[in-house]
Short mmCIF file of C-alpha atoms in Angstrom, two decimals:
data_model
loop_
_atom_site.label_atom_id
_atom_site.label_comp_id
_atom_site.label_asym_id
_atom_site.label_seq_id
_atom_site.Cartn_x
_atom_site.Cartn_y
_atom_site.Cartn_z
CA MET A 118 1.11 -4.87 -40.62
CA LEU A 119 -1.48 -6.87 -42.52
CA ASN A 120 -4.61 -5.12 -43.70
CA LEU A 121 -6.81 -7.56 -45.62
CA ALA A 122 -7.45 -4.86 -48.24
CA VAL A 123 -3.90 -5.43 -49.45
CA ILE A 124 -5.24 -8.27 -51.58
CA LEU A 125 -7.15 -5.74 -53.67
CA ARG A 126 -4.29 -3.25 -53.84
CA GLU A 127 -1.81 -5.90 -55.01
CA SER A 128 -4.16 -7.25 -57.71
CA ALA A 129 -4.92 -3.71 -58.89
CA GLU A 130 -1.23 -2.89 -59.18
CA ALA A 131 -0.49 -6.15 -61.01
CA ARG A 132 -3.41 -6.05 -63.47
CA PRO A 133 -5.15 -2.66 -63.34
CA ALA A 134 -7.10 -3.08 -66.58
CA ALA A 135 -8.26 -6.63 -65.85
CA PRO A 136 -11.93 -7.17 -65.00
CA ALA A 137 -12.55 -7.51 -61.27
CA LEU A 138 -16.37 -7.57 -61.32
CA ILE A 139 -19.11 -8.28 -63.82
CA HIS A 140 -22.72 -7.49 -62.92
CA ASN A 141 -25.59 -7.60 -65.39
CA GLY A 142 -23.06 -7.47 -68.21
CA ALA A 143 -21.26 -4.35 -66.94
CA THR A 144 -17.58 -4.65 -66.00
CA MET A 145 -15.51 -2.94 -63.31
CA THR A 146 -11.74 -3.21 -63.61
CA TYR A 147 -9.33 -3.75 -60.74
CA ALA A 148 -8.12 -0.15 -61.04
CA GLU A 149 -11.70 1.10 -60.78
CA LEU A 150 -12.53 -1.14 -57.81
CA ASP A 151 -9.38 -0.02 -56.01
CA ALA A 152 -10.09 3.67 -56.68
CA ARG A 153 -13.74 3.50 -55.65
CA SER A 154 -12.93 1.69 -52.42
CA ASP A 155 -10.27 4.34 -51.80
CA ALA A 156 -13.01 6.97 -52.12
CA VAL A 157 -15.10 5.10 -49.54
CA ALA A 158 -12.14 4.94 -47.14
CA GLU A 159 -11.57 8.70 -47.47
CA GLY A 160 -15.28 9.37 -47.04
CA LEU A 161 -15.44 7.32 -43.86
CA ARG A 162 -12.44 9.12 -42.41
CA ALA A 163 -13.99 12.49 -43.31
CA ARG A 164 -17.11 11.51 -41.37
CA GLY A 165 -15.22 10.70 -38.22
CA ILE A 166 -14.93 6.94 -38.59
CA HIS A 167 -11.78 5.87 -36.76
CA PRO A 168 -9.81 2.63 -36.89
CA GLY A 169 -11.68 -0.06 -35.01
CA ASP A 170 -15.09 1.58 -35.47
CA ARG A 171 -17.85 -0.68 -36.76
CA VAL A 172 -19.45 -0.02 -40.14
CA ALA A 173 -22.41 -2.23 -41.07
CA LEU A 174 -22.83 -3.33 -44.68
CA GLN A 175 -26.24 -4.59 -45.80
CA LEU A 176 -26.11 -5.14 -49.55
CA PRO A 177 -26.92 -7.93 -52.00
CA ASN A 178 -24.38 -9.15 -54.57
CA VAL A 179 -23.84 -5.88 -56.40
CA PRO A 180 -20.56 -4.03 -57.13
CA ASP A 181 -21.20 -1.64 -54.24
CA PHE A 182 -20.60 -4.51 -51.80
CA PRO A 183 -16.89 -5.09 -52.58
CA VAL A 184 -16.42 -1.35 -53.11
CA ALA A 185 -17.69 -0.65 -49.59
CA TYR A 186 -16.16 -3.76 -48.00
CA TYR A 187 -12.58 -3.01 -49.02
CA GLY A 188 -13.07 0.71 -48.40
CA ILE A 189 -14.09 0.01 -44.80
CA LEU A 190 -11.03 -2.17 -44.33
CA LYS A 191 -8.69 0.39 -45.90
CA ALA A 192 -9.88 2.92 -43.32
CA GLY A 193 -9.02 0.47 -40.53
CA ALA A 194 -12.67 0.08 -39.59
CA VAL A 195 -14.48 -3.21 -38.96
CA VAL A 196 -17.02 -4.59 -41.45
CA VAL A 197 -20.31 -5.84 -40.00
CA PRO A 198 -22.06 -7.64 -42.90
CA LEU A 199 -25.83 -7.89 -42.44
CA ASN A 200 -28.20 -10.25 -44.17
CA VAL A 201 -30.50 -8.35 -46.54
CA LEU A 202 -33.42 -10.58 -45.48
CA LEU A 203 -33.36 -9.50 -41.83
CA ARG A 204 -36.31 -7.58 -40.44
CA ALA A 205 -36.05 -4.41 -38.38
CA PRO A 206 -35.81 -6.04 -34.90
CA GLU A 207 -33.06 -8.38 -36.11
CA VAL A 208 -31.11 -5.56 -37.74
CA ALA A 209 -31.49 -3.40 -34.62
CA TYR A 210 -30.06 -6.13 -32.41
CA GLN A 211 -26.97 -6.61 -34.58
CA LEU A 212 -26.38 -2.88 -34.96
CA ALA A 213 -26.59 -2.34 -31.20
CA ASP A 214 -24.63 -5.44 -30.24
CA SER A 215 -21.76 -4.61 -32.60
CA GLY A 216 -21.70 -0.92 -31.70
CA THR A 217 -22.11 0.10 -35.34
CA ARG A 218 -21.46 3.79 -36.04
CA LEU A 219 -22.45 3.93 -39.72
CA LEU A 220 -24.72 1.78 -41.90
CA ILE A 221 -24.56 1.25 -45.65
CA THR A 222 -27.77 -0.40 -46.81
CA TRP A 223 -29.64 -1.21 -50.01
CA ALA A 224 -32.66 0.59 -51.38
CA GLY A 225 -34.71 -2.60 -51.12
CA THR A 226 -33.93 -3.00 -47.41
CA LEU A 227 -34.15 0.67 -46.47
CA ALA A 228 -37.55 0.47 -44.75
CA ASP A 229 -36.47 -2.09 -42.15
CA ALA A 230 -32.95 -0.67 -41.93
CA ALA A 231 -34.27 2.82 -41.22
CA LYS A 232 -36.51 1.51 -38.43
CA ALA A 233 -33.61 -0.40 -36.94
CA ALA A 234 -31.26 2.58 -37.15
CA ALA A 235 -33.84 4.85 -35.49
CA GLU A 236 -34.28 2.35 -32.67
CA CYS A 237 -30.51 2.36 -32.09
CA GLY A 238 -30.14 6.12 -32.43
CA LEU A 239 -27.96 5.64 -35.51
CA THR A 240 -28.14 8.64 -37.83
CA GLU A 241 -25.39 7.83 -40.32
CA VAL A 242 -27.26 5.71 -42.89
CA TYR A 243 -26.22 5.60 -46.56
CA VAL A 244 -28.28 3.99 -49.28
CA ALA A 245 -27.02 2.22 -52.41
CA GLY A 246 -29.20 1.32 -55.34
CA PRO A 247 -32.24 3.01 -56.90
CA ALA A 248 -34.12 4.57 -53.97
CA GLU A 249 -36.81 7.21 -53.93
CA ASP A 250 -35.08 10.29 -52.61
CA PRO A 251 -32.72 8.60 -50.14
CA VAL A 252 -31.52 10.87 -47.35
CA HIS A 253 -27.89 9.89 -47.90
CA PRO A 254 -27.02 8.21 -51.24
CA PHE A 255 -24.04 5.88 -51.03
CA THR A 256 -22.26 8.04 -53.59
CA ASP A 257 -22.27 10.89 -51.05
CA LEU A 258 -20.03 8.77 -48.83
CA MET A 259 -17.28 8.72 -51.44
CA ALA A 260 -14.68 11.45 -51.14
CA PRO A 261 -12.55 12.58 -54.09
CA VAL A 262 -9.10 10.98 -54.25
CA THR A 263 -6.19 11.87 -56.51
CA GLU A 264 -3.84 9.05 -55.57
CA PRO A 265 -4.12 5.66 -53.84
CA VAL A 266 -4.92 6.00 -50.14
CA THR A 267 -2.57 4.58 -47.54
CA LEU A 268 -3.99 1.43 -46.00
CA TYR A 269 -4.39 1.73 -42.25
CA GLU A 270 -1.70 -0.38 -40.58
CA THR A 271 -3.71 -3.00 -38.74
CA GLU A 272 -2.14 -5.81 -36.75
CA PRO A 273 -2.71 -9.37 -38.05
CA GLY A 274 -4.80 -10.22 -34.99
CA ASP A 275 -7.03 -7.14 -35.25
CA THR A 276 -10.68 -7.70 -36.02
CA ALA A 277 -11.54 -7.15 -39.69
CA ALA A 278 -15.18 -8.28 -39.64
CA ILE A 279 -17.89 -9.22 -37.17
CA VAL A 280 -20.14 -11.80 -38.78
CA TYR A 281 -23.26 -12.86 -36.91
CA THR A 282 -24.13 -16.49 -36.49
CA SER A 283 -26.75 -17.97 -34.20
CA GLY A 284 -25.73 -20.53 -31.59
CA THR A 285 -27.80 -23.32 -30.14
CA THR A 286 -29.53 -20.78 -27.91
CA GLY A 287 -30.80 -19.03 -31.03
CA ARG A 288 -29.40 -15.66 -29.92
CA PRO A 289 -27.13 -14.23 -32.64
CA LYS A 290 -23.45 -14.01 -31.74
CA GLY A 291 -20.90 -11.90 -33.58
CA ALA A 292 -17.84 -13.89 -34.61
CA GLU A 293 -14.78 -11.60 -34.69
CA LEU A 294 -12.75 -12.56 -37.75
CA THR A 295 -9.23 -11.17 -37.99
CA HIS A 296 -7.25 -9.73 -40.89
CA PHE A 297 -4.77 -12.63 -40.77
CA GLN A 298 -7.51 -15.25 -40.50
CA LEU A 299 -9.37 -13.89 -43.53
CA TYR A 300 -6.16 -13.46 -45.53
CA MET A 301 -5.11 -17.05 -44.91
CA ASN A 302 -8.61 -18.29 -45.70
CA ALA A 303 -8.30 -16.58 -49.07
CA ASP A 304 -4.72 -17.60 -49.78
CA ILE A 305 -4.62 -21.27 -48.77
CA PRO A 306 -7.98 -22.43 -50.26
CA GLY A 307 -7.31 -20.36 -53.37
CA ARG A 308 -4.11 -22.29 -53.96
CA LEU A 309 -6.03 -25.54 -53.51
CA PHE A 310 -8.54 -24.41 -56.14
CA THR A 311 -5.58 -23.35 -58.32
CA ILE A 312 -7.29 -20.00 -58.86
CA ASP A 313 -5.59 -17.81 -61.45
CA PRO A 314 -6.35 -14.46 -63.13
CA ASP A 315 -8.12 -16.16 -66.03
CA ASP A 316 -10.79 -17.61 -63.76
CA VAL A 317 -14.32 -16.21 -63.62
CA ILE A 318 -16.06 -17.10 -60.36
CA LEU A 319 -19.85 -17.26 -60.58
CA THR A 320 -20.73 -15.51 -57.32
CA VAL A 321 -24.34 -16.07 -56.32
CA LEU A 322 -23.59 -17.04 -52.72
CA PRO A 323 -24.51 -13.99 -50.62
CA LEU A 324 -21.45 -11.86 -49.95
CA PHE A 325 -22.81 -11.00 -46.51
CA HIS A 326 -22.44 -14.71 -45.64
CA VAL A 327 -18.97 -15.98 -44.77
CA PHE A 328 -19.04 -18.61 -47.55
CA GLY A 329 -19.56 -16.00 -50.26
CA MET A 330 -17.42 -13.34 -48.57
CA SER A 331 -14.41 -15.51 -47.86
CA SER A 332 -14.55 -18.42 -50.32
CA ALA A 333 -15.67 -16.44 -53.37
CA MET A 334 -14.98 -12.71 -53.05
CA ASN A 335 -11.75 -12.67 -51.02
CA ILE A 336 -10.30 -15.66 -52.87
CA GLY A 337 -11.11 -14.14 -56.24
CA ILE A 338 -9.64 -10.75 -55.36
CA ARG A 339 -6.57 -12.32 -53.77
CA PHE A 340 -5.65 -14.08 -57.03
CA GLY A 341 -6.78 -11.40 -59.45
CA ALA A 342 -9.70 -13.41 -60.82
CA CYS A 343 -13.03 -11.98 -61.99
CA LEU A 344 -16.21 -12.17 -59.90
CA SER A 345 -19.40 -12.59 -61.89
CA LEU A 346 -21.99 -11.25 -59.43
CA VAL A 347 -25.54 -12.59 -59.35
CA SER A 348 -27.84 -10.92 -56.83
CA ARG A 349 -30.39 -13.71 -56.43
CA PHE A 350 -30.36 -17.41 -57.15
CA VAL A 351 -32.70 -18.11 -60.06
CA PRO A 352 -31.62 -21.24 -61.99
CA GLN A 353 -32.20 -19.77 -65.44
CA GLN A 354 -30.38 -16.56 -64.53
CA VAL A 355 -27.41 -18.47 -63.10
CA LEU A 356 -27.16 -20.67 -66.18
CA ALA A 357 -27.43 -17.68 -68.50
CA THR A 358 -24.71 -15.85 -66.55
CA ILE A 359 -22.38 -18.86 -66.73
CA GLU A 360 -22.84 -18.84 -70.50
CA ARG A 361 -22.53 -15.05 -70.92
CA ASP A 362 -19.48 -14.53 -68.70
CA ARG A 363 -17.83 -17.89 -69.47
CA ALA A 364 -17.64 -18.70 -65.77
CA THR A 365 -15.04 -21.29 -64.82
CA ILE A 366 -15.90 -21.80 -61.13
CA PHE A 367 -19.26 -22.11 -59.40
CA ASP A 368 -19.54 -22.06 -55.60
CA GLY A 369 -22.88 -23.18 -54.22
CA VAL A 370 -24.87 -24.95 -51.54
CA PRO A 371 -26.42 -28.37 -52.25
CA THR A 372 -29.90 -27.03 -52.99
CA MET A 373 -28.46 -24.88 -55.78
CA PHE A 374 -26.93 -27.87 -57.55
CA GLY A 375 -30.23 -29.72 -57.30
CA ALA A 376 -32.14 -26.73 -58.67
CA LEU A 377 -29.80 -26.34 -61.63
CA LEU A 378 -30.22 -30.01 -62.48
CA ALA A 379 -33.99 -29.70 -62.29
CA CYS A 380 -34.16 -26.58 -64.45
CA PRO A 381 -36.41 -27.46 -67.42
CA GLU A 382 -34.42 -25.12 -69.69
CA LEU A 383 -31.03 -26.57 -68.78
CA ASP A 384 -30.24 -27.82 -72.27
CA ARG A 385 -30.57 -24.32 -73.71
CA TYR A 386 -27.44 -23.06 -71.99
CA ASP A 387 -23.75 -23.57 -72.72
CA THR A 388 -21.97 -24.32 -69.43
CA SER A 389 -18.87 -25.87 -70.99
CA SER A 390 -16.64 -23.11 -69.57
CA LEU A 391 -16.99 -24.54 -66.04
CA ARG A 392 -13.92 -26.39 -64.81
CA VAL A 393 -14.83 -27.02 -61.16
CA CYS A 394 -17.69 -26.55 -58.69
CA VAL A 395 -17.44 -26.17 -54.92
CA SER A 396 -20.17 -27.28 -52.52
CA GLY A 397 -20.49 -26.26 -48.88
CA GLY A 398 -22.99 -25.18 -46.26
CA ASP A 399 -24.41 -28.70 -45.89
CA SER A 400 -23.70 -32.23 -47.03
CA ILE A 401 -24.69 -32.76 -50.64
CA ALA A 402 -26.73 -35.83 -51.46
CA ALA A 403 -24.76 -38.48 -53.31
CA THR A 404 -27.46 -38.75 -55.98
CA VAL A 405 -27.29 -35.00 -56.66
CA LEU A 406 -23.49 -34.99 -56.78
CA ASP A 407 -23.36 -37.92 -59.19
CA ALA A 408 -26.09 -36.59 -61.45
CA PHE A 409 -24.60 -33.09 -61.58
CA GLU A 410 -21.10 -34.29 -62.40
CA GLN A 411 -22.43 -36.54 -65.14
CA ARG A 412 -24.64 -33.87 -66.67
CA PHE A 413 -22.21 -30.90 -66.45
CA GLY A 414 -18.99 -32.84 -66.89
CA VAL A 415 -17.20 -31.09 -64.00
CA PRO A 416 -16.31 -32.27 -60.50
CA ILE A 417 -18.00 -30.99 -57.37
CA LEU A 418 -15.44 -30.61 -54.61
CA GLU A 419 -16.89 -30.62 -51.11
CA GLY A 420 -15.52 -28.69 -48.19
CA TYR A 421 -16.50 -27.89 -44.65
CA GLY A 422 -16.35 -24.70 -42.67
CA MET A 423 -18.18 -22.35 -40.35
CA THR A 424 -18.63 -18.65 -39.80
CA GLU A 425 -16.28 -18.87 -36.82
CA THR A 426 -13.54 -20.33 -39.02
CA ALA A 427 -13.95 -17.76 -41.82
CA SER A 428 -15.25 -20.59 -43.96
CA THR A 429 -12.70 -23.29 -44.75
CA ILE A 430 -11.70 -26.06 -42.33
CA THR A 431 -11.43 -29.03 -44.67
CA PHE A 432 -11.50 -29.45 -48.42
CA ASN A 433 -11.17 -32.03 -51.17
CA GLU A 434 -8.10 -30.76 -52.94
CA GLY A 435 -8.92 -31.77 -56.49
CA PRO A 436 -10.63 -34.30 -58.73
CA ASP A 437 -7.76 -36.77 -58.44
CA GLU A 438 -7.17 -36.40 -54.69
CA ARG A 439 -10.76 -36.16 -53.48
CA ARG A 440 -12.73 -38.79 -51.62
CA VAL A 441 -16.27 -38.62 -52.96
CA TYR A 442 -18.98 -37.91 -50.35
CA SER A 443 -16.43 -36.72 -47.78
CA VAL A 444 -15.73 -33.07 -46.93
CA GLY A 445 -12.03 -33.68 -47.49
CA ARG A 446 -9.04 -33.26 -45.20
CA PRO A 447 -7.89 -30.30 -43.12
CA VAL A 448 -6.29 -27.60 -45.23
CA TRP A 449 -2.71 -26.47 -44.59
CA GLY A 450 -2.17 -25.09 -41.07
CA VAL A 451 -5.42 -26.51 -39.73
CA GLN A 452 -5.89 -29.38 -37.28
CA VAL A 453 -9.10 -31.34 -36.82
CA GLN A 454 -9.90 -34.12 -34.38
CA VAL A 455 -13.01 -36.10 -33.52
CA TRP A 456 -13.80 -36.09 -29.78
CA ASP A 457 -16.24 -38.05 -27.67
CA GLU A 458 -18.59 -36.56 -25.07
CA GLU A 459 -15.74 -36.52 -22.52
CA ASP A 460 -13.56 -34.42 -24.86
CA ARG A 461 -11.29 -37.36 -25.66
CA PRO A 462 -9.95 -37.99 -29.18
CA LEU A 463 -11.55 -40.90 -31.05
CA PRO A 464 -9.74 -43.22 -33.45
CA PRO A 465 -10.64 -43.21 -37.15
CA GLY A 466 -13.51 -45.28 -38.43
CA ARG A 467 -17.19 -45.08 -39.27
CA ASP A 468 -18.05 -46.51 -35.85
CA HIS A 469 -16.30 -43.68 -34.02
CA VAL A 470 -18.59 -40.71 -34.54
CA GLY A 471 -18.00 -37.67 -32.34
CA GLU A 472 -17.83 -33.91 -32.31
CA LEU A 473 -15.40 -32.23 -34.68
CA VAL A 474 -12.97 -29.89 -32.94
CA THR A 475 -10.37 -27.75 -34.68
CA ARG A 476 -7.53 -25.30 -34.10
CA GLY A 477 -5.25 -23.20 -36.27
CA TYR A 478 -4.98 -19.81 -37.97
CA HIS A 479 -8.53 -20.18 -39.28
CA THR A 480 -10.41 -19.77 -35.99
CA MET A 481 -12.06 -16.55 -34.90
CA ARG A 482 -10.78 -14.18 -32.26
CA GLY A 483 -13.92 -14.86 -30.24
CA TYR A 484 -17.59 -13.92 -29.94
CA HIS A 485 -17.95 -10.15 -29.68
CA GLY A 486 -18.83 -9.14 -26.12
CA LYS A 487 -19.44 -12.73 -25.03
CA PRO A 488 -16.41 -14.04 -23.12
CA GLU A 489 -18.31 -16.95 -21.55
CA ALA A 490 -19.56 -18.21 -24.93
CA THR A 491 -16.04 -17.82 -26.32
CA ALA A 492 -14.52 -19.81 -23.45
CA GLU A 493 -17.09 -22.57 -23.90
CA ALA A 494 -16.41 -22.77 -27.64
CA PHE A 495 -12.63 -22.98 -27.13
CA ARG A 496 -12.51 -25.63 -24.42
CA HIS A 497 -9.05 -27.19 -24.00
CA GLY A 498 -7.66 -24.86 -26.67
CA TRP A 499 -9.73 -26.37 -29.48
CA PHE A 500 -12.76 -24.81 -31.15
CA HIS A 501 -15.80 -27.05 -30.71
CA THR A 502 -17.89 -27.04 -33.88
CA GLY A 503 -20.97 -28.79 -32.49
CA ASP A 504 -21.01 -30.93 -35.65
CA LEU A 505 -20.76 -34.70 -35.61
CA GLY A 506 -18.63 -36.79 -37.91
CA TYR A 507 -15.82 -39.29 -38.23
CA ALA A 508 -12.47 -39.61 -39.97
CA ASP A 509 -11.27 -42.48 -42.12
CA GLU A 510 -7.81 -44.01 -41.96
CA ASP A 511 -6.46 -41.45 -44.46
CA GLY A 512 -7.75 -38.43 -42.56
CA TYR A 513 -10.76 -37.68 -44.77
CA LEU A 514 -13.68 -36.38 -42.74
CA PHE A 515 -17.33 -37.29 -43.09
CA ILE A 516 -20.13 -35.23 -41.54
CA VAL A 517 -22.99 -37.38 -40.29
CA ASP A 518 -25.13 -34.82 -38.48
CA ARG A 519 -25.38 -31.15 -37.73
CA LYS A 520 -26.08 -29.45 -34.45
CA LYS A 521 -29.03 -31.20 -32.87
CA GLU A 522 -31.54 -28.45 -33.44
CA LEU A 523 -30.11 -26.76 -36.50
CA VAL A 524 -32.35 -26.57 -39.58
CA ILE A 525 -30.66 -25.89 -42.91
CA ARG A 526 -33.23 -24.42 -45.27
CA GLY A 527 -31.95 -23.77 -48.77
CA GLY A 528 -28.41 -23.40 -47.44
CA TYR A 529 -29.37 -20.94 -44.69
CA ASN A 530 -28.94 -21.86 -41.03
CA VAL A 531 -32.20 -21.59 -39.10
CA TYR A 532 -32.12 -22.01 -35.33
CA PRO A 533 -35.43 -23.24 -33.85
CA ARG A 534 -34.96 -21.50 -30.51
CA GLU A 535 -35.06 -18.06 -32.15
CA ILE A 536 -38.35 -18.90 -33.90
CA GLU A 537 -39.79 -20.45 -30.73
CA GLU A 538 -39.10 -17.23 -28.85
CA VAL A 539 -41.13 -15.32 -31.43
CA LEU A 540 -43.96 -17.87 -31.31
CA HIS A 541 -44.12 -17.73 -27.54
CA ARG A 542 -44.79 -14.01 -27.78
CA HIS A 543 -48.04 -14.70 -29.66
CA PRO A 544 -50.92 -14.36 -27.16
CA ALA A 545 -52.56 -17.60 -28.32
CA VAL A 546 -49.47 -19.81 -28.01
CA ALA A 547 -48.88 -21.80 -24.83
CA GLN A 548 -46.12 -24.11 -26.09
CA ALA A 549 -44.03 -24.16 -29.25
CA ALA A 550 -41.48 -26.49 -30.77
CA VAL A 551 -39.80 -25.94 -34.13
CA VAL A 552 -38.10 -28.64 -36.18
CA GLY A 553 -36.84 -29.20 -39.69
CA VAL A 554 -38.71 -31.59 -41.94
CA PRO A 555 -37.46 -33.00 -45.25
CA ASP A 556 -38.15 -30.91 -48.34
CA ALA A 557 -37.32 -32.00 -51.87
CA ARG A 558 -36.45 -28.49 -53.08
CA LEU A 559 -34.85 -26.80 -50.06
CA GLY A 560 -33.40 -29.76 -48.21
CA GLN A 561 -35.38 -28.89 -45.09
CA GLU A 562 -38.46 -26.84 -44.33
CA VAL A 563 -39.29 -25.16 -41.03
CA LYS A 564 -42.27 -26.61 -39.17
CA ALA A 565 -43.83 -25.38 -35.94
CA PHE A 566 -45.76 -27.57 -33.51
CA LEU A 567 -48.03 -25.54 -31.23
CA VAL A 568 -50.20 -25.99 -28.16
CA THR A 569 -52.62 -23.08 -27.86
CA ARG A 570 -54.00 -21.40 -24.78
CA PRO A 571 -57.51 -22.30 -23.62
CA GLY A 572 -60.14 -20.39 -25.54
CA SER A 573 -57.73 -19.52 -28.37
CA ASP A 574 -58.21 -20.79 -31.90
CA PRO A 575 -55.64 -19.20 -34.22
CA SER A 576 -55.30 -20.43 -37.78
CA ALA A 577 -52.05 -21.66 -39.30
CA ASP A 578 -52.08 -18.70 -41.69
CA GLU A 579 -52.35 -16.29 -38.75
CA ILE A 580 -49.34 -17.85 -37.05
CA ILE A 581 -47.29 -17.81 -40.24
CA ALA A 582 -48.16 -14.16 -40.91
CA TYR A 583 -47.19 -13.26 -37.33
CA CYS A 584 -43.78 -14.84 -37.76
CA ARG A 585 -43.26 -13.41 -41.24
CA GLU A 586 -43.52 -9.88 -39.82
CA ARG A 587 -40.83 -10.58 -37.21
CA LEU A 588 -38.36 -12.91 -38.90
CA ALA A 589 -36.29 -13.00 -42.07
CA ALA A 590 -37.97 -14.69 -45.02
CA TYR A 591 -35.83 -17.82 -44.79
CA LYS A 592 -36.60 -18.32 -41.09
CA TYR A 593 -40.34 -18.18 -40.58
CA PRO A 594 -42.24 -21.50 -40.56
CA ARG A 595 -44.23 -22.47 -43.64
CA LEU A 596 -45.81 -25.42 -41.86
CA VAL A 597 -47.82 -25.27 -38.64
CA GLU A 598 -49.42 -28.15 -36.76
CA PHE A 599 -51.60 -27.77 -33.66
CA ARG A 600 -51.52 -30.45 -30.97
CA ASP A 601 -53.14 -31.01 -27.62
CA ASP A 602 -49.72 -31.49 -26.05
CA LEU A 603 -46.07 -31.97 -26.92
CA PRO A 604 -44.02 -35.08 -26.05
CA LEU A 605 -41.85 -34.39 -23.02
CA SER A 606 -38.90 -36.12 -21.39
CA GLY A 607 -38.75 -36.89 -17.73
CA ALA A 608 -36.94 -33.62 -17.22
CA GLY A 609 -39.74 -31.73 -18.95
CA LYS A 610 -37.90 -31.08 -22.20
CA VAL A 611 -39.70 -31.42 -25.51
CA LEU A 612 -38.68 -34.58 -27.33
CA LYS A 613 -38.26 -33.10 -30.77
CA LYS A 614 -37.16 -36.42 -32.26
CA LEU A 615 -40.79 -37.52 -31.86
CA LEU A 616 -42.08 -34.56 -33.87
CA THR A 617 -42.27 -34.97 -37.65
#
């Protein structure tokens, strides 16, 4: 039996009065977090949620997220974390695809969530946060408890969470992450970070994303550390929170480090409590890494992971063992190889770039309801990441490119095909191609190249507004260029490398 929620129960029993969460200056102890998640577990059971049922969780970084997350797990149900930026059609797809039976959402996302739930025929919707007369407040889901609830006895290979990630087709796929996989991805990386109960982890990475969920929240709870929750990345707010809560660890994506460096009020804040920073989600520019380490006086340790691997695949183990500009070496129990286009291992060396493949405890159970996609991803028993890189003679890995069409905007993965499908539904659009273009602040910006239908003359603003209504805020294109035609290959495919 291994229910992931055991990490909370053990920390609560070891240090009940210790702070587990800080949000806007208010503290929740481990005993309180354990008890409140117990109340959620009892409430779910009282409402007919059975082990294995899906419960969707659409919340920003507020205390209600871990309260609900561990409560769902304690009941033996499966967490389906949803991005708070998704619009109604996107939410509806993920609710229906996962088979969600109950949704916990945030007041700020209620409008789209309610539309999505109605489309799916989902009536069990609970709302956290300050809402105007919500039908079902989140507090109504909590049942009274007088003693710690018994954790449902899940098997290590049972699904704990279904986290959606788009593939190269742009259609979201639900990666089934197991209790054992998530436990190990909290335990092993946490030991590498040397996390201890005195640490305060500045948690601004979204908890609905696997990086924040696994590499911040689960790691922190596993080792009894304190999570300092920040709901939205604003440089001044992050810096002020580091100073107020004496944060020792900051996990971020490269654009966050650049934004903190560029903050005009940086010198006003005391960040001397930081002892280490962790960067993931994309390769960090060498200039940003060097400048940040010099200015803040702490190392940035890079790692590499994916949703399908519950975050960590490789990591630089510490300031003395790291290889700057690499994403480190495989963590304990994980194997990584570099394969050519014929699925043959390549030798180490900068001249031997290929696809990174991996296997170990860290890989997902599979894509929910998609056996063909799962089989393709696990060819020859190895998970194919779709990312290109090489290894040096000492086993350190270097990422040189991402999936061919992937755009990483401010740390969020944006898949052009999904946007192109929306654009093609516009009556004035005959052809559409979406690419990422360099952006000094976000790393990449989304740009759409369009060929319009005869007699149509839409404006760029009209196209952008059309997409904004149908896509999450981080996905829709900010740049639109109209062309008479798009460059095509002999096979009729758009040559995106010619579009800039």
